[in-house]
Amino acid sequence: MKRRVFLAAGAAGLAAACGRSGKRRIAVIPKGTSHLFWVSVQAGALAAGKQLNVEILWNGPATETDFNRQIQIIDSMIAQRVDGIAVAVSERQALAGPIDRAVAAGIPVTVFDSGVDTQSYMSYVGTDNVLAGRLAARKLAEILNGKGKVAQVLHMPGSLSTMDRETGFKDEIDKKFPGLKIVAEQFGMSDRAKSRAAAENILAAHPDLDGFFTSTEPSATGTILALKSRDLQKKVKLVTVDASDTLVDEMRAGVLSAMVAQDPFGMAFQTVKTLVDKLDGKQPPKRIDLEPIVITAPDLDKPEVQQLLKPDIRKYL
């Protein structure tokens, strides 16, 4: 977030009146800032800010588990009287109160990426995460010919977006693929090392495992490390939601079978646009769902997939 330094307390009032270069200010608060997904989100938000002539105040916790820091940032943005707030909710219940406070203060709020246990926000923009989980289930079932033992390395409790993916995966398996059995589920807590430990525990308990589903990039990366440590990277099939350069490399190497990709750049752009539309007197939709796509190794060099996986973030960061 851009910081301003004032030489005297009296300068604050002057800055509030005329120190904003005439631009409206939109706060964009990610779940975290340490994963590559959020770098693309930041680029998309900044791209929207440039095109729509608003100032983007980017600020988020270092890790996706630190929802208390998210609460502090939202309250700070309310105190600053920003023109709009966009927040990717890290904990669905804990963030409801801060969002309600922002709305009560007259600040429009768009929730993106992951939902929250309040309806006071103006719009929600995100991937259809239940569909993402269902698509992953179908692809893993196809790879395993509809039979075998599979496990999930889950993200973390309270994160609605990833819980929806995991629920979508489980429901699809249970309802449509009776030959597949989910034998284990463990949380990776949005951490590669913890995800690796979770996958190691599952592999130790189920040496005959046929496949993994992971709902996020850190869960996938940790699971890949566990598979490689046991030389199972070609035997046990892995399908994940989310993408990164590392996961693309693992797919090219045959370690990752498929990924269900989101569009974080486009999601962030649409999120900022809903707030600008509201400030311009328009009424944005209550919900905007972005459809995920399944990517396998033969798809990686298609132009549309390259654009999705590698937007020109250097242009904006």
Short mmCIF file of C-alpha atoms in Angstrom, two decimals:
data_model
loop_
_atom_site.label_atom_id
_atom_site.label_comp_id
_atom_site.label_asym_id
_atom_site.label_seq_id
_atom_site.Cartn_x
_atom_site.Cartn_y
_atom_site.Cartn_z
CA MET A 1 0.00 0.00 0.00
CA LYS A 2 1.31 3.45 -0.90
CA ARG A 3 2.14 5.40 2.22
CA ARG A 4 2.06 9.17 2.65
CA VAL A 5 4.31 11.01 5.08
CA PHE A 6 3.07 14.30 6.58
CA LEU A 7 5.38 16.94 8.06
CA ALA A 8 2.75 18.18 10.49
CA ALA A 9 -0.62 17.09 11.76
CA GLY A 10 -2.28 19.99 10.01
CA ALA A 11 -1.10 18.65 6.68
CA ALA A 12 -3.43 15.68 7.05
CA GLY A 13 -6.51 17.78 6.47
CA LEU A 14 -4.96 19.42 3.42
CA ALA A 15 -3.96 16.02 2.05
CA ALA A 16 -7.46 14.68 2.53
CA ALA A 17 -8.87 17.60 0.62
CA CYS A 18 -6.45 17.84 -2.28
CA GLY A 19 -3.67 15.26 -1.94
CA ARG A 20 -5.24 12.41 -3.89
CA SER A 21 -4.49 13.64 -7.41
CA GLY A 22 -8.24 13.62 -8.02
CA LYS A 23 -8.33 9.82 -8.06
CA ARG A 24 -10.72 7.65 -6.12
CA ARG A 25 -9.04 5.08 -3.90
CA ILE A 26 -9.87 1.37 -3.99
CA ALA A 27 -8.39 -0.88 -1.29
CA VAL A 28 -7.63 -4.41 -2.52
CA ILE A 29 -6.98 -6.85 0.32
CA PRO A 30 -5.85 -10.38 -0.65
CA LYS A 31 -5.88 -13.41 1.63
CA GLY A 32 -2.09 -13.36 1.57
CA THR A 33 0.83 -12.11 -0.45
CA SER A 34 3.29 -15.00 -0.37
CA HIS A 35 1.87 -17.18 -3.18
CA LEU A 36 2.16 -16.53 -6.91
CA PHE A 37 -1.62 -16.55 -7.30
CA TRP A 38 -1.79 -13.25 -5.44
CA VAL A 39 0.88 -11.69 -7.63
CA SER A 40 -1.44 -12.17 -10.61
CA VAL A 41 -4.32 -10.79 -8.54
CA GLN A 42 -2.26 -7.69 -7.73
CA ALA A 43 -1.37 -7.22 -11.40
CA GLY A 44 -5.03 -7.52 -12.42
CA ALA A 45 -6.09 -4.98 -9.81
CA LEU A 46 -3.39 -2.53 -10.88
CA ALA A 47 -4.33 -3.02 -14.52
CA ALA A 48 -7.92 -2.12 -13.68
CA GLY A 49 -6.76 0.85 -11.65
CA LYS A 50 -4.75 2.16 -14.59
CA GLN A 51 -7.53 1.64 -17.13
CA LEU A 52 -10.33 2.96 -14.89
CA ASN A 53 -8.31 5.83 -13.38
CA VAL A 54 -8.46 4.85 -9.72
CA GLU A 55 -5.70 4.44 -7.16
CA ILE A 56 -5.22 0.87 -5.92
CA LEU A 57 -4.20 0.47 -2.29
CA TRP A 58 -2.81 -3.08 -2.14
CA ASN A 59 -2.32 -4.51 1.33
CA GLY A 60 -2.65 -8.00 2.75
CA PRO A 61 -1.19 -10.36 5.34
CA ALA A 62 1.92 -12.34 4.49
CA THR A 63 0.14 -15.66 5.04
CA GLU A 64 -3.40 -16.80 4.28
CA THR A 65 -3.91 -18.00 7.85
CA ASP A 66 -3.52 -14.53 9.38
CA PHE A 67 -7.14 -13.38 9.22
CA ASN A 68 -6.59 -11.08 12.22
CA ARG A 69 -4.26 -9.02 10.05
CA GLN A 70 -6.96 -8.85 7.37
CA ILE A 71 -9.37 -7.47 9.95
CA GLN A 72 -6.84 -4.81 10.97
CA ILE A 73 -6.31 -3.78 7.34
CA ILE A 74 -10.05 -3.47 6.66
CA ASP A 75 -10.54 -1.34 9.77
CA SER A 76 -7.61 0.83 8.69
CA MET A 77 -9.15 1.33 5.25
CA ILE A 78 -12.47 2.28 6.85
CA ALA A 79 -10.64 4.87 8.97
CA GLN A 80 -8.96 6.24 5.85
CA ARG A 81 -12.37 6.62 4.18
CA VAL A 82 -11.36 4.83 1.00
CA ASP A 83 -13.91 4.90 -1.81
CA GLY A 84 -14.26 1.13 -2.07
CA ILE A 85 -12.91 -2.11 -0.58
CA ALA A 86 -12.24 -5.42 -2.32
CA VAL A 87 -11.36 -8.33 -0.05
CA ALA A 88 -10.56 -12.00 -0.60
CA VAL A 89 -11.87 -13.47 2.64
CA SER A 90 -9.50 -15.79 4.48
CA GLU A 91 -11.98 -16.86 7.18
CA ARG A 92 -15.67 -16.73 6.36
CA GLN A 93 -16.99 -16.01 9.86
CA ALA A 94 -14.25 -13.77 11.24
CA LEU A 95 -14.39 -11.33 8.32
CA ALA A 96 -18.17 -10.85 8.38
CA GLY A 97 -18.04 -8.18 11.09
CA PRO A 98 -15.37 -5.99 9.44
CA ILE A 99 -17.21 -6.12 6.13
CA ASP A 100 -20.46 -5.12 7.86
CA ARG A 101 -18.61 -2.18 9.47
CA ALA A 102 -17.30 -0.99 6.11
CA VAL A 103 -20.76 -1.15 4.54
CA ALA A 104 -22.28 0.67 7.54
CA ALA A 105 -19.68 3.40 6.99
CA GLY A 106 -20.97 3.88 3.46
CA ILE A 107 -18.07 2.13 1.72
CA PRO A 108 -19.07 -0.35 -1.02
CA VAL A 109 -17.43 -3.75 -0.61
CA THR A 110 -16.83 -6.41 -3.23
CA VAL A 111 -15.80 -9.83 -1.95
CA PHE A 112 -13.66 -11.85 -4.34
CA ASP A 113 -12.15 -15.32 -4.60
CA SER A 114 -13.71 -16.65 -1.39
CA GLY A 115 -17.07 -16.00 0.25
CA VAL A 116 -18.10 -14.72 3.66
CA ASP A 117 -20.93 -15.29 6.15
CA THR A 118 -22.73 -12.00 5.52
CA GLN A 119 -24.82 -10.63 2.68
CA SER A 120 -24.04 -6.96 3.30
CA TYR A 121 -21.38 -6.79 0.59
CA MET A 122 -22.27 -5.32 -2.79
CA SER A 123 -20.86 -7.97 -5.17
CA TYR A 124 -19.03 -11.25 -5.17
CA VAL A 125 -16.54 -12.12 -7.93
CA GLY A 126 -14.93 -15.53 -8.02
CA THR A 127 -14.34 -18.83 -9.69
CA ASP A 128 -17.19 -21.31 -9.60
CA ASN A 129 -15.29 -23.36 -7.04
CA VAL A 130 -17.79 -26.19 -6.69
CA LEU A 131 -17.52 -26.68 -10.45
CA ALA A 132 -13.71 -26.60 -10.17
CA GLY A 133 -13.85 -29.49 -7.71
CA ARG A 134 -16.27 -31.42 -9.90
CA LEU A 135 -14.08 -30.93 -12.96
CA ALA A 136 -11.07 -32.19 -11.01
CA ALA A 137 -13.02 -35.27 -9.91
CA ARG A 138 -14.05 -36.06 -13.48
CA LYS A 139 -10.49 -35.71 -14.76
CA LEU A 140 -9.00 -37.85 -11.99
CA ALA A 141 -11.68 -40.48 -12.59
CA GLU A 142 -10.87 -40.46 -16.30
CA ILE A 143 -7.16 -40.88 -15.61
CA LEU A 144 -7.78 -43.78 -13.20
CA ASN A 145 -10.40 -45.43 -15.43
CA GLY A 146 -13.03 -44.91 -12.75
CA LYS A 147 -11.53 -47.09 -10.03
CA GLY A 148 -8.97 -46.92 -7.26
CA LYS A 149 -8.16 -45.25 -3.95
CA VAL A 150 -7.73 -41.48 -3.78
CA ALA A 151 -7.01 -38.90 -1.10
CA GLN A 152 -7.35 -35.15 -0.62
CA VAL A 153 -4.79 -32.72 0.76
CA LEU A 154 -7.15 -29.96 1.89
CA HIS A 155 -6.33 -26.26 2.14
CA MET A 156 -7.42 -24.92 5.55
CA PRO A 157 -10.63 -24.72 7.62
CA GLY A 158 -12.81 -21.65 7.15
CA SER A 159 -11.72 -20.78 3.60
CA LEU A 160 -14.99 -20.98 1.68
CA SER A 161 -13.50 -21.06 -1.82
CA THR A 162 -11.30 -24.08 -1.13
CA MET A 163 -13.97 -25.79 0.94
CA ASP A 164 -16.28 -25.49 -2.07
CA ARG A 165 -13.66 -27.13 -4.30
CA GLU A 166 -13.18 -29.96 -1.84
CA THR A 167 -16.93 -30.44 -1.45
CA GLY A 168 -17.42 -30.40 -5.22
CA PHE A 169 -14.71 -33.03 -5.65
CA LYS A 170 -16.10 -35.30 -2.93
CA ASP A 171 -19.72 -34.99 -4.11
CA GLU A 172 -18.80 -35.78 -7.70
CA ILE A 173 -16.79 -38.84 -6.68
CA ASP A 174 -19.50 -40.11 -4.32
CA LYS A 175 -22.35 -39.63 -6.79
CA LYS A 176 -20.84 -40.52 -10.14
CA PHE A 177 -17.79 -42.72 -9.63
CA PRO A 178 -18.59 -45.65 -7.33
CA GLY A 179 -15.34 -47.36 -8.30
CA LEU A 180 -13.31 -44.59 -6.67
CA LYS A 181 -12.96 -44.43 -2.90
CA ILE A 182 -11.72 -41.41 -0.93
CA VAL A 183 -9.63 -43.04 1.78
CA ALA A 184 -8.04 -40.03 3.49
CA GLU A 185 -8.23 -36.24 3.91
CA GLN A 186 -5.75 -33.99 5.71
CA PHE A 187 -5.24 -30.22 5.88
CA GLY A 188 -2.08 -28.64 4.48
CA MET A 189 -2.88 -25.23 6.07
CA SER A 190 -1.82 -23.23 2.99
CA ASP A 191 1.78 -24.27 3.64
CA ARG A 192 3.98 -26.38 1.38
CA ALA A 193 5.88 -28.04 4.22
CA LYS A 194 2.69 -28.90 6.11
CA SER A 195 1.08 -30.13 2.89
CA ARG A 196 4.07 -32.35 2.27
CA ALA A 197 3.78 -33.78 5.79
CA ALA A 198 0.06 -34.40 5.26
CA ALA A 199 0.71 -36.21 1.98
CA GLU A 200 3.52 -38.23 3.57
CA ASN A 201 1.17 -39.33 6.35
CA ILE A 202 -1.46 -40.39 3.83
CA LEU A 203 1.04 -42.31 1.71
CA ALA A 204 2.38 -44.10 4.79
CA ALA A 205 -1.12 -45.14 5.82
CA HIS A 206 -2.21 -46.06 2.28
CA PRO A 207 0.74 -47.47 0.30
CA ASP A 208 -1.66 -48.63 -2.42
CA LEU A 209 -3.00 -45.12 -3.10
CA ASP A 210 -3.80 -44.40 -6.74
CA GLY A 211 -4.41 -40.66 -6.80
CA PHE A 212 -4.44 -37.31 -5.01
CA PHE A 213 -6.64 -34.26 -5.31
CA THR A 214 -5.30 -30.97 -3.97
CA SER A 215 -7.37 -27.80 -3.83
CA THR A 216 -4.59 -25.18 -3.99
CA GLU A 217 -1.07 -24.55 -5.26
CA PRO A 218 0.72 -24.98 -1.89
CA SER A 219 -1.15 -28.24 -1.28
CA ALA A 220 -0.16 -29.47 -4.74
CA THR A 221 3.48 -28.44 -4.38
CA GLY A 222 3.80 -30.12 -0.99
CA THR A 223 2.15 -33.29 -2.30
CA ILE A 224 4.55 -33.39 -5.26
CA LEU A 225 7.49 -33.19 -2.84
CA ALA A 226 6.03 -36.11 -0.87
CA LEU A 227 5.53 -38.19 -4.02
CA LYS A 228 9.07 -37.51 -5.20
CA SER A 229 10.52 -38.43 -1.82
CA ARG A 230 8.98 -41.90 -2.26
CA ASP A 231 9.63 -42.11 -6.01
CA LEU A 232 5.87 -42.30 -6.62
CA GLN A 233 5.58 -39.26 -8.88
CA LYS A 234 4.75 -41.32 -11.95
CA LYS A 235 2.66 -43.97 -10.17
CA VAL A 236 0.27 -41.90 -8.04
CA LYS A 237 -1.75 -39.49 -10.16
CA LEU A 238 -2.28 -35.91 -9.04
CA VAL A 239 -4.94 -33.41 -10.09
CA THR A 240 -5.08 -29.94 -8.54
CA VAL A 241 -6.93 -26.65 -8.62
CA ASP A 242 -4.68 -23.60 -9.20
CA ALA A 243 -1.65 -23.09 -11.37
CA SER A 244 1.88 -21.74 -11.09
CA ASP A 245 5.10 -21.84 -13.08
CA THR A 246 6.33 -24.66 -10.85
CA LEU A 247 3.19 -26.70 -11.43
CA VAL A 248 3.44 -26.13 -15.19
CA ASP A 249 6.99 -27.50 -15.07
CA GLU A 250 5.80 -30.53 -13.08
CA MET A 251 3.05 -31.12 -15.63
CA ARG A 252 5.55 -31.02 -18.49
CA ALA A 253 7.64 -33.55 -16.53
CA GLY A 254 4.66 -35.88 -16.16
CA VAL A 255 4.37 -35.48 -12.39
CA LEU A 256 1.14 -33.47 -12.38
CA SER A 257 -1.64 -35.03 -14.45
CA ALA A 258 -4.01 -32.07 -14.70
CA MET A 259 -4.82 -28.70 -13.22
CA VAL A 260 -8.09 -26.81 -13.00
CA ALA A 261 -7.06 -23.24 -13.60
CA GLN A 262 -8.58 -19.98 -12.46
CA ASP A 263 -8.04 -16.52 -13.93
CA PRO A 264 -6.70 -14.46 -11.00
CA PHE A 265 -5.75 -11.51 -13.23
CA GLY A 266 -9.23 -11.34 -14.76
CA MET A 267 -10.89 -11.91 -11.39
CA ALA A 268 -9.10 -8.94 -9.86
CA PHE A 269 -9.85 -6.73 -12.85
CA GLN A 270 -13.57 -7.54 -12.66
CA THR A 271 -13.54 -6.97 -8.90
CA VAL A 272 -12.16 -3.45 -9.18
CA LYS A 273 -14.55 -2.72 -12.04
CA THR A 274 -17.60 -3.56 -9.90
CA LEU A 275 -16.53 -0.92 -7.38
CA VAL A 276 -15.83 1.71 -10.03
CA ASP A 277 -19.20 0.97 -11.65
CA LYS A 278 -20.91 1.50 -8.29
CA LEU A 279 -19.09 4.80 -7.77
CA ASP A 280 -20.19 5.82 -11.26
CA GLY A 281 -23.83 5.24 -10.35
CA LYS A 282 -24.28 1.79 -11.90
CA GLN A 283 -25.51 -1.31 -10.09
CA PRO A 284 -23.11 -4.27 -10.47
CA PRO A 285 -24.42 -7.86 -10.32
CA LYS A 286 -24.60 -9.41 -6.87
CA ARG A 287 -22.56 -12.37 -8.09
CA ILE A 288 -20.12 -12.90 -10.97
CA ASP A 289 -18.91 -16.49 -11.44
CA LEU A 290 -15.86 -17.13 -13.61
CA GLU A 291 -15.69 -20.60 -15.12
CA PRO A 292 -12.51 -22.63 -14.48
CA ILE A 293 -10.86 -24.71 -17.19
CA VAL A 294 -9.11 -28.09 -17.11
CA ILE A 295 -5.55 -28.04 -18.44
CA THR A 296 -3.39 -31.06 -19.30
CA ALA A 297 0.10 -31.22 -20.78
CA PRO A 298 -1.01 -31.06 -24.46
CA ASP A 299 -2.85 -27.80 -23.70
CA LEU A 300 0.09 -25.92 -22.23
CA ASP A 301 1.33 -24.30 -25.44
CA LYS A 302 -2.07 -23.18 -26.71
CA PRO A 303 -2.13 -19.35 -26.95
CA GLU A 304 -5.27 -18.98 -24.85
CA VAL A 305 -3.80 -21.18 -22.12
CA GLN A 306 -0.50 -19.29 -22.19
CA GLN A 307 -2.42 -16.03 -21.77
CA LEU A 308 -4.31 -17.45 -18.81
CA LEU A 309 -1.26 -18.95 -17.10
CA LYS A 310 1.20 -16.16 -17.86
CA PRO A 311 -0.44 -12.75 -18.05
CA ASP A 312 2.01 -9.90 -18.55
CA ILE A 313 2.25 -9.01 -14.87
CA ARG A 314 5.56 -7.12 -15.29
CA LYS A 315 3.63 -4.47 -17.19
CA TYR A 316 1.75 -3.53 -14.04
CA LEU A 317 3.91 -4.46 -11.04
#
